[in-house]
Amino acid sequence: MSDTAIPYEVQPHPVTGIPNGKFGIWLFLASEVMLFGALFSSYILLRTGSASWPHGAEELNVPLATVNTMVLITSSITMVMAWASLKMGSLPKFRLYMAATILCALGFMGIKYVEYTTKFQHGHFPSTSNFFGIYFTLTGLHGLHIVGGVIVNTYLLFATGMWKTDREHFENRVENAGLYWHFVDLVWIFLFPSLYLL
Amino acid sequence: MDATHETHSGAAAHGPEEIQKHVRVYIMVFIALACLTAVTVGASYVNFGAHWMNILVALVIAGIKASLVAAYFMHLISEKKVIFWVLALTAGFFLLCLFLPLLTVGEVRAAQTIHEAAAAAAPAHH
């Protein structure tokens, strides 16, 4: 074992019982929970502390957001199917499902773009009110996370050479990217009712 | 290359046949998530009495959906204990992060009340 470099291991670490990469991504997700948690906490404080607060459906497009919710849930199943396809030994299926995941993500961003531009056209900006401030901050940060996921997933879609030379290493990468992606879906599952329905 | 599968963590230890069974579960979870999304939207139109009841219902449904994603898509249901500890600790601190600032709301309101009372009393001394 080198003193200067930490080699990547597909073998589970003797202390944690899981590969380092998986442990690492879970720790990262824990920090992300705190990040979005802090913003949700701010939302609760702003809302309970204000004299009036609009009902989500009054200001925001619920049908469009419902479609977006389904788009993201679909992307989650295609992501896990991409990983399962690798485990079942099919690279073409992996490519299909990973491409579907990326397309769903881009669809989500497209719908978000429509939502945002409509708001701007009606003169609703983050500075307009606390409601819109927290709406744009929460959904904007979430959108940035989607973009990050798209970049990683696109890389994995094209960097499949590793699957032929170092199969489990690549499968672990896909699984870890999947964990991140499911987390992004999870955040939206809470964002959607909190902002749009309540 | 290690030929045994038992050394790998829960979800990765399965061969292609077992993954097929997992696929059936993934599809069922997807259908459940779709139904629960419809339920979430539908429930938002129902008046459960107090507004906090609506909030509770929405968060409970969201919690169920989140649990399904975490348990089956993220393989938590077959994951090692260390991950549960990481998440339990996170959940604890998250709740703290959420509810600790609410303790200060009372202080702010009290300060405002005192300030308003002082401002109301001041003009009388002119």
Short mmCIF file of C-alpha atoms in Angstrom, two decimals:
data_model
loop_
_atom_site.label_atom_id
_atom_site.label_comp_id
_atom_site.label_asym_id
_atom_site.label_seq_id
_atom_site.Cartn_x
_atom_site.Cartn_y
_atom_site.Cartn_z
CA MET A 1 0.00 0.00 0.00
CA SER A 2 1.52 3.30 -1.10
CA ASP A 3 2.10 6.02 1.47
CA THR A 4 1.40 8.84 -0.95
CA ALA A 5 -1.62 7.66 -2.90
CA ILE A 6 -4.91 6.14 -1.77
CA PRO A 7 -5.68 3.49 -4.39
CA TYR A 8 -9.25 2.95 -5.48
CA GLU A 9 -10.56 -0.32 -4.11
CA VAL A 10 -13.63 -2.22 -5.29
CA GLN A 11 -13.21 -4.39 -2.21
CA PRO A 12 -15.22 -3.26 0.81
CA HIS A 13 -13.20 -1.43 3.44
CA PRO A 14 -12.64 -3.68 6.47
CA VAL A 15 -14.01 -1.08 8.90
CA THR A 16 -17.09 0.18 7.06
CA GLY A 17 -17.94 -2.99 5.14
CA ILE A 18 -18.58 -1.06 1.93
CA PRO A 19 -16.32 0.28 -0.84
CA ASN A 20 -14.79 3.70 -0.07
CA GLY A 21 -16.56 5.36 -2.98
CA LYS A 22 -19.99 4.37 -1.74
CA PHE A 23 -19.21 5.50 1.81
CA GLY A 24 -17.88 8.75 0.41
CA ILE A 25 -20.98 9.50 -1.63
CA TRP A 26 -23.27 8.78 1.33
CA LEU A 27 -21.25 11.21 3.48
CA PHE A 28 -21.54 13.79 0.72
CA LEU A 29 -25.32 13.22 0.60
CA ALA A 30 -25.43 13.74 4.37
CA SER A 31 -23.82 17.15 3.87
CA GLU A 32 -26.32 17.91 1.11
CA VAL A 33 -29.17 17.10 3.51
CA MET A 34 -27.79 19.82 5.79
CA LEU A 35 -27.53 22.25 2.88
CA PHE A 36 -31.13 21.84 1.77
CA GLY A 37 -32.20 21.45 5.39
CA ALA A 38 -30.84 24.89 6.18
CA LEU A 39 -32.85 26.35 3.30
CA PHE A 40 -36.01 24.49 4.33
CA SER A 41 -35.48 25.83 7.84
CA SER A 42 -35.22 29.35 6.40
CA TYR A 43 -38.44 28.76 4.45
CA ILE A 44 -40.26 27.68 7.60
CA LEU A 45 -38.99 30.67 9.58
CA LEU A 46 -39.84 33.15 6.81
CA ARG A 47 -43.30 31.70 6.36
CA THR A 48 -44.26 31.44 10.04
CA GLY A 49 -42.83 34.88 10.70
CA SER A 50 -44.69 36.70 7.96
CA ALA A 51 -48.08 38.36 8.25
CA SER A 52 -49.30 36.86 4.98
CA TRP A 53 -47.99 34.18 2.64
CA PRO A 54 -49.59 33.13 -0.64
CA HIS A 55 -50.87 29.62 -1.15
CA GLY A 56 -48.47 27.89 -3.55
CA ALA A 57 -51.14 27.21 -6.16
CA GLU A 58 -52.02 30.94 -6.34
CA GLU A 59 -48.58 31.94 -7.60
CA LEU A 60 -47.09 28.80 -9.14
CA ASN A 61 -48.01 26.39 -11.93
CA VAL A 62 -49.06 23.18 -10.15
CA PRO A 63 -49.85 21.05 -13.28
CA LEU A 64 -46.45 21.84 -14.79
CA ALA A 65 -44.69 21.00 -11.53
CA THR A 66 -46.65 17.74 -11.24
CA VAL A 67 -45.40 16.79 -14.71
CA ASN A 68 -41.89 17.71 -13.57
CA THR A 69 -42.29 15.47 -10.52
CA MET A 70 -43.21 12.53 -12.75
CA VAL A 71 -40.31 13.35 -15.09
CA LEU A 72 -37.86 13.20 -12.19
CA ILE A 73 -39.34 9.99 -10.76
CA THR A 74 -39.02 8.46 -14.23
CA SER A 75 -35.40 9.56 -14.39
CA SER A 76 -34.80 7.80 -11.07
CA ILE A 77 -36.08 4.47 -12.33
CA THR A 78 -34.14 4.78 -15.59
CA MET A 79 -31.01 5.56 -13.55
CA VAL A 80 -31.39 2.44 -11.38
CA MET A 81 -32.20 0.41 -14.51
CA ALA A 82 -28.96 1.70 -16.07
CA TRP A 83 -27.03 0.28 -13.12
CA ALA A 84 -29.05 -2.95 -13.18
CA SER A 85 -28.32 -3.33 -16.91
CA LEU A 86 -24.59 -3.22 -16.19
CA LYS A 87 -25.02 -5.82 -13.45
CA MET A 88 -26.89 -8.01 -15.93
CA GLY A 89 -24.03 -7.61 -18.38
CA SER A 90 -25.67 -5.44 -21.05
CA LEU A 91 -23.78 -2.32 -22.12
CA PRO A 92 -26.30 -1.30 -24.85
CA LYS A 93 -29.13 -1.36 -22.29
CA PHE A 94 -27.00 0.69 -19.90
CA ARG A 95 -26.50 3.29 -22.64
CA LEU A 96 -30.24 3.33 -23.38
CA TYR A 97 -31.28 3.85 -19.78
CA MET A 98 -28.53 6.37 -19.02
CA ALA A 99 -29.49 8.37 -22.12
CA ALA A 100 -33.13 8.25 -20.97
CA THR A 101 -32.07 9.54 -17.54
CA ILE A 102 -30.20 12.45 -19.11
CA LEU A 103 -33.13 13.24 -21.41
CA CYS A 104 -35.53 13.28 -18.45
CA ALA A 105 -33.17 15.62 -16.61
CA LEU A 106 -33.00 17.97 -19.59
CA GLY A 107 -36.78 17.81 -19.85
CA PHE A 108 -37.02 18.82 -16.20
CA MET A 109 -34.70 21.77 -16.81
CA GLY A 110 -36.74 22.72 -19.89
CA ILE A 111 -39.97 22.83 -17.89
CA LYS A 112 -38.18 24.79 -15.16
CA TYR A 113 -36.97 27.25 -17.83
CA VAL A 114 -40.56 27.74 -18.99
CA GLU A 115 -41.69 28.28 -15.39
CA TYR A 116 -38.94 30.78 -14.62
CA THR A 117 -39.34 32.82 -17.80
CA THR A 118 -43.11 33.02 -17.24
CA LYS A 119 -42.48 34.34 -13.75
CA PHE A 120 -40.00 36.94 -15.03
CA GLN A 121 -42.44 38.06 -17.73
CA HIS A 122 -45.04 38.69 -15.03
CA GLY A 123 -42.53 40.76 -13.08
CA HIS A 124 -41.90 38.14 -10.41
CA PHE A 125 -38.23 38.04 -9.44
CA PRO A 126 -36.38 36.74 -6.37
CA SER A 127 -36.44 40.30 -5.06
CA THR A 128 -40.22 40.64 -5.46
CA SER A 129 -41.16 39.04 -2.14
CA ASN A 130 -39.97 36.52 0.45
CA PHE A 131 -42.18 33.91 -1.22
CA PHE A 132 -40.44 34.32 -4.55
CA GLY A 133 -37.07 34.76 -2.88
CA ILE A 134 -37.25 31.36 -1.22
CA TYR A 135 -38.95 29.79 -4.26
CA PHE A 136 -36.18 30.82 -6.66
CA THR A 137 -33.44 29.99 -4.14
CA LEU A 138 -34.71 26.48 -3.37
CA THR A 139 -35.62 25.51 -6.92
CA GLY A 140 -32.56 27.28 -8.35
CA LEU A 141 -30.14 25.41 -6.09
CA HIS A 142 -31.99 22.19 -6.89
CA GLY A 143 -31.70 22.99 -10.61
CA LEU A 144 -27.95 23.48 -10.24
CA HIS A 145 -27.76 20.03 -8.66
CA ILE A 146 -29.61 18.61 -11.66
CA VAL A 147 -27.07 20.24 -13.99
CA GLY A 148 -24.22 18.70 -11.99
CA GLY A 149 -25.89 15.30 -12.24
CA VAL A 150 -26.35 15.70 -16.00
CA ILE A 151 -22.64 16.41 -16.42
CA VAL A 152 -21.64 13.31 -14.42
CA ASN A 153 -24.19 11.08 -16.13
CA THR A 154 -23.17 12.31 -19.59
CA TYR A 155 -19.55 11.51 -18.75
CA LEU A 156 -20.54 8.00 -17.63
CA LEU A 157 -22.61 7.52 -20.78
CA PHE A 158 -19.51 8.03 -22.93
CA ALA A 159 -16.71 6.72 -20.71
CA THR A 160 -17.84 3.10 -20.93
CA GLY A 161 -14.35 1.90 -21.93
CA MET A 162 -13.65 1.23 -18.25
CA TRP A 163 -16.45 -1.34 -18.14
CA LYS A 164 -14.42 -3.59 -20.41
CA THR A 165 -11.14 -3.26 -18.51
CA ASP A 166 -12.20 -2.68 -14.88
CA ARG A 167 -15.83 -3.77 -14.74
CA GLU A 168 -16.67 -3.46 -11.05
CA HIS A 169 -14.94 -0.10 -10.75
CA PHE A 170 -17.21 1.29 -13.48
CA GLU A 171 -20.33 -0.33 -12.01
CA ASN A 172 -19.52 1.25 -8.65
CA ARG A 173 -19.16 4.64 -10.34
CA VAL A 174 -22.58 4.26 -11.91
CA GLU A 175 -24.06 3.16 -8.60
CA ASN A 176 -22.55 6.16 -6.79
CA ALA A 177 -23.80 8.53 -9.48
CA GLY A 178 -27.18 6.88 -9.06
CA LEU A 179 -27.17 7.52 -5.32
CA TYR A 180 -26.55 11.22 -6.01
CA TRP A 181 -29.27 11.27 -8.64
CA HIS A 182 -31.85 9.64 -6.36
CA PHE A 183 -31.02 12.22 -3.72
CA VAL A 184 -31.75 15.02 -6.19
CA ASP A 185 -35.12 13.34 -6.83
CA LEU A 186 -35.70 13.08 -3.08
CA VAL A 187 -35.16 16.81 -2.59
CA TRP A 188 -37.73 17.56 -5.29
CA ILE A 189 -40.20 15.13 -3.63
CA PHE A 190 -40.12 17.45 -0.61
CA LEU A 191 -39.81 20.70 -2.55
CA PHE A 192 -42.89 20.05 -4.69
CA PRO A 193 -45.52 19.88 -1.92
CA SER A 194 -43.72 22.44 0.27
CA LEU A 195 -43.63 25.16 -2.37
CA TYR A 196 -46.45 24.35 -4.77
CA LEU A 197 -49.18 22.64 -2.77
CA LEU A 198 -49.16 24.19 0.69
CA MET B 1 -9.55 -10.41 -9.34
CA ASP B 2 -11.65 -11.67 -6.45
CA ALA B 3 -14.07 -14.27 -7.75
CA THR B 4 -16.27 -14.50 -4.67
CA HIS B 5 -19.30 -12.23 -4.53
CA GLU B 6 -19.84 -12.42 -0.77
CA THR B 7 -17.16 -9.81 -0.05
CA HIS B 8 -19.12 -7.11 -1.82
CA SER B 9 -21.68 -4.89 -0.12
CA GLY B 10 -25.37 -5.81 -0.09
CA ALA B 11 -26.67 -4.61 -3.40
CA ALA B 12 -23.59 -5.45 -5.45
CA ALA B 13 -23.44 -9.07 -4.35
CA HIS B 14 -26.15 -10.27 -6.70
CA GLY B 15 -25.81 -12.06 -10.02
CA PRO B 16 -27.91 -11.28 -13.11
CA GLU B 17 -30.82 -13.52 -12.01
CA GLU B 18 -31.23 -11.72 -8.69
CA ILE B 19 -31.05 -8.35 -10.40
CA GLN B 20 -34.08 -9.44 -12.45
CA LYS B 21 -36.06 -9.78 -9.23
CA HIS B 22 -34.86 -6.32 -8.23
CA VAL B 23 -36.14 -4.95 -11.54
CA ARG B 24 -39.65 -6.12 -10.68
CA VAL B 25 -39.38 -4.27 -7.37
CA TYR B 26 -38.14 -1.11 -9.12
CA ILE B 27 -41.16 -1.12 -11.41
CA MET B 28 -43.55 -1.60 -8.47
CA VAL B 29 -41.88 1.26 -6.61
CA PHE B 30 -42.20 3.46 -9.70
CA ILE B 31 -45.93 2.75 -9.92
CA ALA B 32 -46.31 3.44 -6.19
CA LEU B 33 -44.46 6.75 -6.58
CA ALA B 34 -46.68 7.76 -9.50
CA CYS B 35 -49.83 6.96 -7.50
CA LEU B 36 -48.53 8.81 -4.43
CA THR B 37 -47.77 11.87 -6.59
CA ALA B 38 -51.42 11.89 -7.68
CA VAL B 39 -52.48 11.45 -4.03
CA THR B 40 -50.25 14.38 -2.98
CA VAL B 41 -51.85 16.69 -5.52
CA GLY B 42 -55.36 15.43 -4.73
CA ALA B 43 -54.84 15.82 -0.99
CA SER B 44 -53.85 19.46 -1.47
CA TYR B 45 -57.41 20.19 -2.63
CA VAL B 46 -58.97 18.62 0.47
CA ASN B 47 -59.44 20.78 3.53
CA PHE B 48 -58.31 18.74 6.53
CA GLY B 49 -59.47 21.36 9.01
CA ALA B 50 -56.42 23.28 10.25
CA HIS B 51 -53.70 24.32 7.79
CA TRP B 52 -51.10 22.45 9.82
CA MET B 53 -53.08 19.26 9.16
CA ASN B 54 -52.66 19.81 5.42
CA ILE B 55 -48.94 20.35 5.99
CA LEU B 56 -48.76 17.13 8.03
CA VAL B 57 -50.58 15.11 5.36
CA ALA B 58 -48.37 16.49 2.58
CA LEU B 59 -45.17 15.78 4.53
CA VAL B 60 -46.29 12.26 5.51
CA ILE B 61 -46.97 11.40 1.86
CA ALA B 62 -43.65 12.97 0.84
CA GLY B 63 -41.96 10.97 3.59
CA ILE B 64 -43.44 7.72 2.27
CA LYS B 65 -42.27 8.54 -1.26
CA ALA B 66 -38.82 9.46 0.01
CA SER B 67 -38.61 6.21 1.99
CA LEU B 68 -39.47 4.19 -1.12
CA VAL B 69 -36.78 5.94 -3.16
CA ALA B 70 -34.21 5.56 -0.38
CA ALA B 71 -35.05 1.94 0.48
CA TYR B 72 -35.29 0.50 -3.03
CA PHE B 73 -33.65 2.82 -5.56
CA MET B 74 -30.78 3.65 -3.22
CA HIS B 75 -30.66 0.06 -1.92
CA LEU B 76 -30.83 1.21 1.69
CA ILE B 77 -32.95 -1.78 2.61
CA SER B 78 -30.00 -4.08 2.02
CA GLU B 79 -27.23 -1.66 2.97
CA LYS B 80 -24.66 -1.99 5.76
CA LYS B 81 -25.34 -0.56 9.24
CA VAL B 82 -22.70 2.16 8.89
CA ILE B 83 -24.87 3.97 6.36
CA PHE B 84 -27.85 3.89 8.73
CA TRP B 85 -25.71 5.52 11.39
CA VAL B 86 -24.58 8.22 8.97
CA LEU B 87 -28.21 8.90 8.04
CA ALA B 88 -29.53 8.71 11.62
CA LEU B 89 -26.94 11.28 12.71
CA THR B 90 -27.82 13.44 9.71
CA ALA B 91 -31.55 13.19 10.43
CA GLY B 92 -30.94 14.22 14.04
CA PHE B 93 -28.93 17.29 13.10
CA PHE B 94 -31.35 18.13 10.31
CA LEU B 95 -34.26 18.22 12.79
CA LEU B 96 -32.13 20.35 15.11
CA CYS B 97 -31.35 22.70 12.23
CA LEU B 98 -35.06 22.90 11.43
CA PHE B 99 -36.46 23.46 14.91
CA LEU B 100 -33.71 25.32 16.80
CA PRO B 101 -34.34 28.66 15.04
CA LEU B 102 -38.04 28.38 15.89
CA LEU B 103 -37.07 28.84 19.55
CA THR B 104 -36.02 32.40 18.70
CA VAL B 105 -39.41 33.35 17.19
CA GLY B 106 -40.83 34.01 20.65
CA GLU B 107 -37.91 36.33 21.49
CA VAL B 108 -38.38 38.35 18.29
CA ARG B 109 -42.12 38.76 18.91
CA ALA B 110 -41.51 39.81 22.53
CA ALA B 111 -38.92 42.39 21.42
CA GLN B 112 -41.35 43.75 18.82
CA THR B 113 -44.13 44.05 21.39
CA ILE B 114 -41.87 45.92 23.84
CA HIS B 115 -40.68 48.22 21.05
CA GLU B 116 -44.26 48.98 19.93
CA ALA B 117 -45.38 49.64 23.49
CA ALA B 118 -42.47 52.05 24.03
CA ALA B 119 -43.22 53.86 20.76
CA ALA B 120 -46.89 54.14 21.69
CA ALA B 121 -46.02 55.54 25.14
CA ALA B 122 -43.42 58.08 23.88
CA PRO B 123 -45.78 60.57 22.00
CA ALA B 124 -47.81 61.03 25.24
CA HIS B 125 -44.80 62.82 26.81
CA HIS B 126 -44.79 65.70 24.25
#
